[in-house]
Coordinates of C-alpha atoms (C1' of nucleotides) in Angstrom, one line a residue:
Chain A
X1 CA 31.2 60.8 116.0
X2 CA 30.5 60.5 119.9
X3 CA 27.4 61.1 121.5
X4 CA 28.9 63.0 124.2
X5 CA 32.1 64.9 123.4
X6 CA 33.5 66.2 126.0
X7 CA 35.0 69.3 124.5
X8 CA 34.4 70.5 120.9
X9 CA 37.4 72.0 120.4
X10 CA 36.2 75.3 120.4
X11 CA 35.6 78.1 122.9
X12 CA 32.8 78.0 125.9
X13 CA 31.5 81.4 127.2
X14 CA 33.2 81.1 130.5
X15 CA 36.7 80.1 130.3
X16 CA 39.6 80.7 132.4
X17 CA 41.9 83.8 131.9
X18 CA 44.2 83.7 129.1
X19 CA 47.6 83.6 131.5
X20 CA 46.5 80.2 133.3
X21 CA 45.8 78.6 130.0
X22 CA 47.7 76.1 128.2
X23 CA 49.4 76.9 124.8
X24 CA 48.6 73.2 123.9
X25 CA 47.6 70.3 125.1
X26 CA 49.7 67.1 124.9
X27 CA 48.1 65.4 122.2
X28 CA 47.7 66.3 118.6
X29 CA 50.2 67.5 115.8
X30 CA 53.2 70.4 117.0
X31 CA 50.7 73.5 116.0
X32 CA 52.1 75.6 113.2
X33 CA 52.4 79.2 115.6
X34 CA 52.3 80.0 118.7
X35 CA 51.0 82.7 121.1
X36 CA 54.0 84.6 120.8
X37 CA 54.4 84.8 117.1
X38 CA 50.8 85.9 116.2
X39 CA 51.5 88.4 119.0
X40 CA 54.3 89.7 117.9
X41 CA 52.8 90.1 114.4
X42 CA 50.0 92.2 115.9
X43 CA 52.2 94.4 117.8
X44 CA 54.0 95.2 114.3
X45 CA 50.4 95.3 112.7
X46 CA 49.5 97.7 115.3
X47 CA 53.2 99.7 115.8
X48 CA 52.7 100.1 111.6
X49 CA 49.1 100.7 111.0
X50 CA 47.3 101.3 114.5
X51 CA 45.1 99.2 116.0
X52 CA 41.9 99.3 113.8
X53 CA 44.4 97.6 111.3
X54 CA 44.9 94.4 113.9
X55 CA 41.7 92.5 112.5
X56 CA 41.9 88.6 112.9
X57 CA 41.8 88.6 109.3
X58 CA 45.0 90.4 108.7
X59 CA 47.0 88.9 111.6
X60 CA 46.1 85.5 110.3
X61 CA 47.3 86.6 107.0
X62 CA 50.8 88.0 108.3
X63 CA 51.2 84.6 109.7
X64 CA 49.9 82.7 106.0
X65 CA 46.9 81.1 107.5
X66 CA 43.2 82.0 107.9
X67 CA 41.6 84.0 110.6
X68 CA 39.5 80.9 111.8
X69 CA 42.8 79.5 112.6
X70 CA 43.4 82.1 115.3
X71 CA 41.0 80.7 117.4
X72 CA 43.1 77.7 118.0
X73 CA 45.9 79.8 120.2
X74 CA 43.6 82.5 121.1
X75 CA 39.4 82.7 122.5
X76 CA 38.7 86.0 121.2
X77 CA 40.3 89.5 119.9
X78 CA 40.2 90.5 123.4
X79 CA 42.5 87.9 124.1
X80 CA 45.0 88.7 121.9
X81 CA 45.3 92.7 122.9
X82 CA 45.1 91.5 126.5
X83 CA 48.7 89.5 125.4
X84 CA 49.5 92.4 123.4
X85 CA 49.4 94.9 126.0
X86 CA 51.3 92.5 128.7
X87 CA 54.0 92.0 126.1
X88 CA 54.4 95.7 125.6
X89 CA 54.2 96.4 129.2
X90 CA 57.5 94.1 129.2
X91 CA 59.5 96.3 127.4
X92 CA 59.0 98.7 130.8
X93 CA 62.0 96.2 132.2
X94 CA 64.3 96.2 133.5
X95 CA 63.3 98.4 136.0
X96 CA 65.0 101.2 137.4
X97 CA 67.2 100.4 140.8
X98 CA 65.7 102.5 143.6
X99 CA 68.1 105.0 144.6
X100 CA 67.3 108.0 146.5
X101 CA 64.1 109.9 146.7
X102 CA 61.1 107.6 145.8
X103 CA 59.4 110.3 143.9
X104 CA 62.2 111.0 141.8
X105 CA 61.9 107.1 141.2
X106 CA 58.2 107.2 140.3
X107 CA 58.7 110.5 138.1
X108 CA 61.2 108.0 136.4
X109 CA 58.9 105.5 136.0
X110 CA 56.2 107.8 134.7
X111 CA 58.9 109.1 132.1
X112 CA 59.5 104.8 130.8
X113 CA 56.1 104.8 130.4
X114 CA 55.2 107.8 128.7
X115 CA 57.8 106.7 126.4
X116 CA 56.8 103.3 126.1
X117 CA 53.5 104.9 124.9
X118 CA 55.5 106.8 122.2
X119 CA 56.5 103.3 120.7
X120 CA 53.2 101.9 120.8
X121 CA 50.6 104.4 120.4
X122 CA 48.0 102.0 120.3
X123 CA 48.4 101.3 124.1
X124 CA 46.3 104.0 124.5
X125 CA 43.4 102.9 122.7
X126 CA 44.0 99.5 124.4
X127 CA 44.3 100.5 128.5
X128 CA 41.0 101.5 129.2
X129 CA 39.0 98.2 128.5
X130 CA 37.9 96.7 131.5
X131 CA 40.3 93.9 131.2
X132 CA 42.3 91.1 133.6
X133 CA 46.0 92.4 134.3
X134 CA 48.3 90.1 133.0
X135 CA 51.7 88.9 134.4
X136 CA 53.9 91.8 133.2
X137 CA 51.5 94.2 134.1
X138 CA 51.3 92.7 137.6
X139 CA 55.0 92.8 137.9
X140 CA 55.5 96.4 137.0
X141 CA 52.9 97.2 139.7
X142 CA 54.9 95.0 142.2
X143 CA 57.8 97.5 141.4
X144 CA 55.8 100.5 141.8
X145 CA 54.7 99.5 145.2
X146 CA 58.5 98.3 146.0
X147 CA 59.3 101.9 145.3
X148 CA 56.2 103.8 147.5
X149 CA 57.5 101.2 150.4
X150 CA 58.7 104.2 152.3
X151 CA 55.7 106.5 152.0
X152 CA 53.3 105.6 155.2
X153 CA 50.1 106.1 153.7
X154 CA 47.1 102.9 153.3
X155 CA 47.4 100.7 150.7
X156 CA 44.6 101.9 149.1
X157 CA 46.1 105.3 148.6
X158 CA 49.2 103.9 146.6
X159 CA 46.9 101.8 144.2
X160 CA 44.6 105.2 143.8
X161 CA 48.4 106.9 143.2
X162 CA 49.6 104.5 140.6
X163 CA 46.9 104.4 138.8
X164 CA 46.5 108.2 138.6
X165 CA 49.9 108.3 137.7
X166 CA 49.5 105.7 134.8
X167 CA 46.2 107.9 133.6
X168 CA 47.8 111.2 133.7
X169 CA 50.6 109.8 131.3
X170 CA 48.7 108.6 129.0
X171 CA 47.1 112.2 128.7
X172 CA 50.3 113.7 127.9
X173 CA 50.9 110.8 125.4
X174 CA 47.5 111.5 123.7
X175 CA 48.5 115.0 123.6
X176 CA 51.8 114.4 121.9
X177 CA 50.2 111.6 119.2
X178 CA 47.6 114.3 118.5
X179 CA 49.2 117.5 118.1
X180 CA 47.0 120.1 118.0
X181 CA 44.3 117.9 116.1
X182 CA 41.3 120.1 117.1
X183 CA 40.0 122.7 115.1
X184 CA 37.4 125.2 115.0
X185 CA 36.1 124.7 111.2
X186 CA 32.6 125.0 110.9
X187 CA 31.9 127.4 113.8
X188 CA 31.5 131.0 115.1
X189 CA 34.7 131.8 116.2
X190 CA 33.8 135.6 116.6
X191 CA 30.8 134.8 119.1
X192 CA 33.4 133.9 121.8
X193 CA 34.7 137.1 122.8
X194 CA 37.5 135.8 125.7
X195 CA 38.7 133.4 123.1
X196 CA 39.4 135.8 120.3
X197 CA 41.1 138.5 123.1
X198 CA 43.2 135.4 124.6
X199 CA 44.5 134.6 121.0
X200 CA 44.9 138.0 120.0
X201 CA 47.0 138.6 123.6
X202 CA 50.9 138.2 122.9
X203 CA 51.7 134.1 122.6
X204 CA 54.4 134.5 125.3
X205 CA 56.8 132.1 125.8
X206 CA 56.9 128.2 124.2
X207 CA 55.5 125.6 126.8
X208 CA 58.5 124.4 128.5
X209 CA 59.8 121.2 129.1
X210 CA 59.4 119.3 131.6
X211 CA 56.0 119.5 131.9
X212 CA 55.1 116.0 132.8
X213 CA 57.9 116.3 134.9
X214 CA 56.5 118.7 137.5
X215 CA 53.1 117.2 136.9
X216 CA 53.6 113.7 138.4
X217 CA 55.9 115.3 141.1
X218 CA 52.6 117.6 142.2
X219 CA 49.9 114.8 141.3
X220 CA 51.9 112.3 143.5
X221 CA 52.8 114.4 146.2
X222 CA 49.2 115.8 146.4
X223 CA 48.3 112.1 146.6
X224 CA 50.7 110.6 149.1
X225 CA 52.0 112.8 151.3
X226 CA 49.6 115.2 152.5
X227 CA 47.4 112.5 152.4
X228 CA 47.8 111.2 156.6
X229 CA 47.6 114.6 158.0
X230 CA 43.8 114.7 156.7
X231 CA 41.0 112.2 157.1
X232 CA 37.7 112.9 155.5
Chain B
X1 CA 18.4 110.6 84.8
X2 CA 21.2 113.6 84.3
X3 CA 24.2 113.3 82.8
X4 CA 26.3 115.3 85.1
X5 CA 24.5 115.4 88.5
X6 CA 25.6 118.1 90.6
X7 CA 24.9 116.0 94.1
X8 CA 23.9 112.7 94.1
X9 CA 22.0 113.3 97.5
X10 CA 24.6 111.4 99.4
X11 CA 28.0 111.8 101.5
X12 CA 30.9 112.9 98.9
X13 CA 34.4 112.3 100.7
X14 CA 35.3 116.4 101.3
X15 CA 32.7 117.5 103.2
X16 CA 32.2 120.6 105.5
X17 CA 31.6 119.9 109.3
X18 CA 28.3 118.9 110.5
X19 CA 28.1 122.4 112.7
X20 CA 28.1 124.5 109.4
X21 CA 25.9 122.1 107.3
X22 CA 22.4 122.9 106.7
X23 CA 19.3 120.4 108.6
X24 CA 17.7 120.5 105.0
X25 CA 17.4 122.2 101.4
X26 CA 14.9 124.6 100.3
X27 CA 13.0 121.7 97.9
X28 CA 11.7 118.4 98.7
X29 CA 9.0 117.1 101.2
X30 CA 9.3 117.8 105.2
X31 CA 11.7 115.2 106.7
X32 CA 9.8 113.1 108.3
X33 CA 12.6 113.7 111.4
X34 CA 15.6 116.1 112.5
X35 CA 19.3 115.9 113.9
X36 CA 18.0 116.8 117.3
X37 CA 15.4 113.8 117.5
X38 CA 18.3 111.5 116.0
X39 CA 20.6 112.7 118.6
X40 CA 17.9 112.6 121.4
X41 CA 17.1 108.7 120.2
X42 CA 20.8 108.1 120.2
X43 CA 21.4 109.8 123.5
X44 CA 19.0 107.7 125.2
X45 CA 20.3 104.7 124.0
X46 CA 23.5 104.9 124.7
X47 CA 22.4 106.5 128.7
X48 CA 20.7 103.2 128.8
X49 CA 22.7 100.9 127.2
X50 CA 26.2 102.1 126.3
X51 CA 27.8 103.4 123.5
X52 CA 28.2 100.0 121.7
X53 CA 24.3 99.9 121.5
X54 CA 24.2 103.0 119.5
X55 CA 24.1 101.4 116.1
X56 CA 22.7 103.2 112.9
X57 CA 20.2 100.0 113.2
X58 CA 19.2 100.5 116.4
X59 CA 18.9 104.1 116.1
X60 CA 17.0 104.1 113.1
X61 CA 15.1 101.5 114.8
X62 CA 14.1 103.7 117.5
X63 CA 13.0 106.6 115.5
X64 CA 10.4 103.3 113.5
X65 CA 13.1 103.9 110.3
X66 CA 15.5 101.9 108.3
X67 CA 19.7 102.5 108.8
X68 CA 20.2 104.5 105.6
X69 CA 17.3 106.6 106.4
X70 CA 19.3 108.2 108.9
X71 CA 21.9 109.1 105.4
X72 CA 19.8 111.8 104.9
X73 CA 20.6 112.9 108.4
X74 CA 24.2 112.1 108.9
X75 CA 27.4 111.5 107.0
X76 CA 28.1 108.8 109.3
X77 CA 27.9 107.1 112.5
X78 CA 31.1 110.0 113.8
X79 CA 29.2 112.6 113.0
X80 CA 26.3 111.2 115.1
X81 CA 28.6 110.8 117.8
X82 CA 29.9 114.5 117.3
X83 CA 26.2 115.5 117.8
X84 CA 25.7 113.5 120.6
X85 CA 28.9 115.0 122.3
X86 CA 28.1 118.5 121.9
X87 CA 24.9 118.3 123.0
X88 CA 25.8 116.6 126.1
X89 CA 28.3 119.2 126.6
X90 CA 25.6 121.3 126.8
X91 CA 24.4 120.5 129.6
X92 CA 26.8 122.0 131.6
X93 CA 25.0 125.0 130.9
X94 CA 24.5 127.7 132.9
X95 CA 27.8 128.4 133.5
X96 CA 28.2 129.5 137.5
X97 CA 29.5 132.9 137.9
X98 CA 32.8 133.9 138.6
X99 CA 32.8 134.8 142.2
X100 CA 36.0 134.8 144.2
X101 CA 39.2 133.0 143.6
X102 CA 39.8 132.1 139.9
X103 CA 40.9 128.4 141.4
X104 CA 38.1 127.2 143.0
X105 CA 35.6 128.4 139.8
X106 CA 37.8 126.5 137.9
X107 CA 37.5 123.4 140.3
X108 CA 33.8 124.1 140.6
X109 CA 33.8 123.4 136.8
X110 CA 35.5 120.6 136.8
X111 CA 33.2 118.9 139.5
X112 CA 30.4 119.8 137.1
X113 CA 32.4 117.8 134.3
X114 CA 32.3 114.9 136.8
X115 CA 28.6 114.9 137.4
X116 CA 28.1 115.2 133.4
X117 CA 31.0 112.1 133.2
X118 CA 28.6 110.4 135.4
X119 CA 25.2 110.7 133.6
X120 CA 26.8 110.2 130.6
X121 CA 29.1 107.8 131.1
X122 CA 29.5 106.5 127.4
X123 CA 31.1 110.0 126.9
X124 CA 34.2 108.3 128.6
X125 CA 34.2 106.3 125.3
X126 CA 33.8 109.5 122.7
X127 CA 35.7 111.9 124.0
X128 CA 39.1 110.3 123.1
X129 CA 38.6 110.3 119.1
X130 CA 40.2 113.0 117.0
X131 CA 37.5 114.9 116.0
X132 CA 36.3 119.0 115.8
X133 CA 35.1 120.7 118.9
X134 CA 31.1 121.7 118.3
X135 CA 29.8 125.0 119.3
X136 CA 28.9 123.7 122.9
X137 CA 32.2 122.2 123.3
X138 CA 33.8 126.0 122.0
X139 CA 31.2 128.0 124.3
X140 CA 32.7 125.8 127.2
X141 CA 36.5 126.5 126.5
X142 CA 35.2 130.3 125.9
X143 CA 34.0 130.3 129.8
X144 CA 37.1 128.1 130.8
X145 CA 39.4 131.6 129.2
X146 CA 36.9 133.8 130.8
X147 CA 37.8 132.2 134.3
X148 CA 41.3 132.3 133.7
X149 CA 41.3 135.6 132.4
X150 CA 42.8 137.2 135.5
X151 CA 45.7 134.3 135.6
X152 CA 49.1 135.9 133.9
X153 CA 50.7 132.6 131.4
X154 CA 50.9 132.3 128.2
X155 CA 47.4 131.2 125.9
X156 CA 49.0 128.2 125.5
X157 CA 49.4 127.0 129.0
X158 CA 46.1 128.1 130.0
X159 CA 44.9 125.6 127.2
X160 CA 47.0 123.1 128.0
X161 CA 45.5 123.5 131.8
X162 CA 41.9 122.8 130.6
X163 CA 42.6 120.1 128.6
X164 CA 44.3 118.3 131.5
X165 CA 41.6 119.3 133.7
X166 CA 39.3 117.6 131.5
X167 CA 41.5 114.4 131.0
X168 CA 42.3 114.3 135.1
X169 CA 38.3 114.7 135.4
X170 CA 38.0 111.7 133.0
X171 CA 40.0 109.3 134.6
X172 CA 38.1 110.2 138.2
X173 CA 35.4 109.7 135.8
X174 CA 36.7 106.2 134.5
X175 CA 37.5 105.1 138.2
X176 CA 34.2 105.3 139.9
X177 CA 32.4 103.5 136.7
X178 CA 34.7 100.7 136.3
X179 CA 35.1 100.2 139.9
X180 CA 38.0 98.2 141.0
X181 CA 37.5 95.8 138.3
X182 CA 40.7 94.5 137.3
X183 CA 41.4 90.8 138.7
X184 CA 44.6 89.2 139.6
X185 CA 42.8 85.5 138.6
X186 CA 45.1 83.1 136.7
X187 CA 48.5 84.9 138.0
X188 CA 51.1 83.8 140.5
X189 CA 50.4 86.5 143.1
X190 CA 52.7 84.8 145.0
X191 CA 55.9 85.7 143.4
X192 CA 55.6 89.2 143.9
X193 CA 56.5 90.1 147.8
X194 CA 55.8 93.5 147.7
X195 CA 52.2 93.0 146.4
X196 CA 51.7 90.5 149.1
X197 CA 53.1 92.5 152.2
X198 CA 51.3 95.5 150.5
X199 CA 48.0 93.7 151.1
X200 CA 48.5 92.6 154.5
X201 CA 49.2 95.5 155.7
X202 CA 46.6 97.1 158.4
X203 CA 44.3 98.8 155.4
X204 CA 44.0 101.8 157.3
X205 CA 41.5 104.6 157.1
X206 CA 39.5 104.7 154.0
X207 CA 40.4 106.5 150.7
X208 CA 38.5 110.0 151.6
X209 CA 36.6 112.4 150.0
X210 CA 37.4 115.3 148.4
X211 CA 40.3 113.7 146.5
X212 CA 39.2 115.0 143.0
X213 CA 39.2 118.7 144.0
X214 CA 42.5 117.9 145.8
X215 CA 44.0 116.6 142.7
X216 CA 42.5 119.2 139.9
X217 CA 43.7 122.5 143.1
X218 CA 47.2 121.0 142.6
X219 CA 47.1 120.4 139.2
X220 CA 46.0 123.7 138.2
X221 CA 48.0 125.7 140.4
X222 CA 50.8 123.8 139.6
X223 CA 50.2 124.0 135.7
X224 CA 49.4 128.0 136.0
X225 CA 50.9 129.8 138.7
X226 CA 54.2 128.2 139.2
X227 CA 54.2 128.3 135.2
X228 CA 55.7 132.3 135.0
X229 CA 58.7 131.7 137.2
X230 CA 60.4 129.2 135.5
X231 CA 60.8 129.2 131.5
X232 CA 61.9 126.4 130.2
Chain C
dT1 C1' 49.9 47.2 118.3
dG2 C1' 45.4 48.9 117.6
dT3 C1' 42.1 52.1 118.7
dA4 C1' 40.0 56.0 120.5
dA5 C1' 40.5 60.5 122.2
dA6 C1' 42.5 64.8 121.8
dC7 C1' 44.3 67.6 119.1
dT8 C1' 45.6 70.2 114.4
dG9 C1' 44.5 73.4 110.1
dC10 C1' 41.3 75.3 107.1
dG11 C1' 37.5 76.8 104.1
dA12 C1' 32.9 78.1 104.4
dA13 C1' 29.5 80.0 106.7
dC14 C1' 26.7 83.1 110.2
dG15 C1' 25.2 87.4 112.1
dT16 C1' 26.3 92.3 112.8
dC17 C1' 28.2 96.3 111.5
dG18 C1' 28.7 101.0 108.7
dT19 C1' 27.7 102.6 104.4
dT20 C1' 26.1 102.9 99.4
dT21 C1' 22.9 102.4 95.8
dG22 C1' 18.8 102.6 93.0
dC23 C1' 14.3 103.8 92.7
dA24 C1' 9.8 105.7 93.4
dG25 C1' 7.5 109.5 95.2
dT26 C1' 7.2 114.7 96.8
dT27 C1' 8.0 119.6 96.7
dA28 C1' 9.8 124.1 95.2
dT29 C1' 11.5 126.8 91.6
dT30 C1' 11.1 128.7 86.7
Chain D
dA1 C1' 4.2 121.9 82.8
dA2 C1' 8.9 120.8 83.4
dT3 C1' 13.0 120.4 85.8
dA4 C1' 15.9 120.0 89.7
dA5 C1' 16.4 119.1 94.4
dC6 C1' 14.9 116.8 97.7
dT7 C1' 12.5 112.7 100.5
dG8 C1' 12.0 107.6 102.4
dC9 C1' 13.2 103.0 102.0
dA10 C1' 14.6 98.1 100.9
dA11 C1' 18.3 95.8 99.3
dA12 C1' 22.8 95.1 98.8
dC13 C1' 28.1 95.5 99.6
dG14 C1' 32.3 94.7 102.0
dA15 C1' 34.5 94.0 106.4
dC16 C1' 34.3 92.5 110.8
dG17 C1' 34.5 88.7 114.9
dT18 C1' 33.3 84.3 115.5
dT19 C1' 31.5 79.4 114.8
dC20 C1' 31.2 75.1 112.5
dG21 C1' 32.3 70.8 110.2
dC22 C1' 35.5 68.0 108.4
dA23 C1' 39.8 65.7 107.2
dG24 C1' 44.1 64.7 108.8
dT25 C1' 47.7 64.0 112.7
dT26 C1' 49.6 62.7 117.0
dT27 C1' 49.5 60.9 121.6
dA28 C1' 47.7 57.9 125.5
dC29 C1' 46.2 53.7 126.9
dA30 C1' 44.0 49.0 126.5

DNA sequence: TGTAAACTGCGAACGTCGTTTGCAGTTATT
DNA sequence: AATAACTGCAAACGACGTTCGCAGTTTACA
């Protein structure tokens, strides 16, 4: 035993992020994982059972170790759905040559990601932590500004637009993973008067298609473009 | 003790919602508190603290109780955070009158949802679970149909519409309390040219005002009036 | 080559969480 | 008066994220 160790071995509160960080040192025994295998054992967790089902415990146990082992490739659970989501923001390459309008190409990229959230539903429970952006994530937002190169506008305005655009897929995503989840059990339907007349009114036709579609076209238009003419 | 106890005076798996459930029975002393002063503790703890500080302990604690005191309250910590939900919703209450253009009440409710976002922001963090609307939560859809009521589009469209009104409102919502938060620290900035000459670009005027009654009169129109022409 | 430092895996523990349980006491019904 | 339905509460349960200590392994350097 030493009376000053240097390092423990183990995590200290302020570390740096996750992407500038070693897998291993250069000493020591080859470790038994790595990053990329207890991440990709999460993702399946997570693709099979949603997220609440990623728990140290049952990642370490998919892998045949103990969740205390974890913390030798990863500082927290944070970290690990930080590398989770950068991995699954990946799977948005390769990404789409620019050709022609670019807000046909950003509808496009809304559509990849919309379905990207279809394959990984638990994206949306993972996006809105305050968290670092990772390298794939910073890459895809590279692309995005790549593609609003043409449209004159402050910088500012693009990030505002991306991010919008990013939000308001994830709302049609939730829509489409929930289906119609709320319901009225419980409560006085009969007290509302306009919602009993709207429901009783003829149902009309089925909600078209390419909703999201026109959505992102109006959203990003609204955002971009009529954006220089007025300065509040 | 009975043999075949009809209730055992705690949560059995099938229960009805919390809006049609009884505060109390007819027998037995006076609680010693009630949902609303539960809710009310709860509230306050999460205005102050956020929604991760609203535990049954910490509730309880508030209220000078144990955690499964609050058992004879709730079914569970969801059902508190129902409560909480609806009765935050309530405060959206009164309800302006519908004066003028259909569009800018609608807008007008939407900046309210905003404000509500913004003393409340742990409702950021609640109102993304699957769970049944409460009566507040049904009274304001009521008065959403009531504004619409003079808009010709299917009853499904005209839900869809509020819903993404809400969500839109909630990302605005998300924006001004996280802040610009996400870092680029520990990632190669560098190799991403677009990002770079992005940044260096003269940053122009700043983002302006206004941009969340831009987005929700574009959204709405473009979710509702465009929505008879073209049938998917 | 020997030794110390840096690493490895792992089992056991810590503190917190939501929730359940058992029990003693209180009130309304019959 | 007796019974059934309620009340509060302390203690416990199981799961969680995380920490710790220790024994063993590999590398760097004297």
């Amino acid at each position: 035993m030493s009376d000053a160790p240097a390092s423990t071995g183990h995590a200290d509160p302020d570390r740096q992020p996750i992407w500038s960080r070693p897998e291993r040192g250069s000493r020591g025994p080859a470790p038994a994982h790595s990053r990329d295998a207890i991440v990709a054992a999460a993702i399946a967790l997570a693709d099979a059972e949603g997220l609440a089902a990623v728990s140290m415990r049952a990642v370490a146990a998919a892998l045949g170790t103990g969740a205390g082992s974890l913390y030798r490739y990863l500082t927290s659970r944070d970290d690990l759905l930080d590398l989770m989501t950068d991995r699954a923001v990946g799977e948005l390459r390769p990404y789409p040559q620019v050709e022609g309008d670019w807000l046909e190409t950003m509808v496009l990229l809304g559509r990849r990601q919309l379905a990207l959230f279809g394959t990984h539903p638990w994206l949306l429970d993972v996006i809105h932590r305050p968290s670092g952006i990772g390298p794939e994530g910073l890459a895809w937002f590279d692309n995005c500004i790549r593609v609003l190169e043409p449209v004159r506008c402050p910088v500012a305005a693009k990030f505002e637009a991306i991010a919008m655009m990013t939000g308001v897929v994830s709302l049609f995503a939730r829509r489409e993973s929930a289906a119609g989840a709320f319901s009225f059990a419980g409560l006085d339907l009969a007290a509302h008067p306009h919602l009993v007349a709207a429901f009783s009114q003829p149902s009309g036709p089925a909600p078209r298609a390419n909703l999201v579609e026109r959505t992102l076209r109006s959203l990003l238009s609204g955002l971009l473009i009529t954006e220089s003419t007025e300065v509040g």
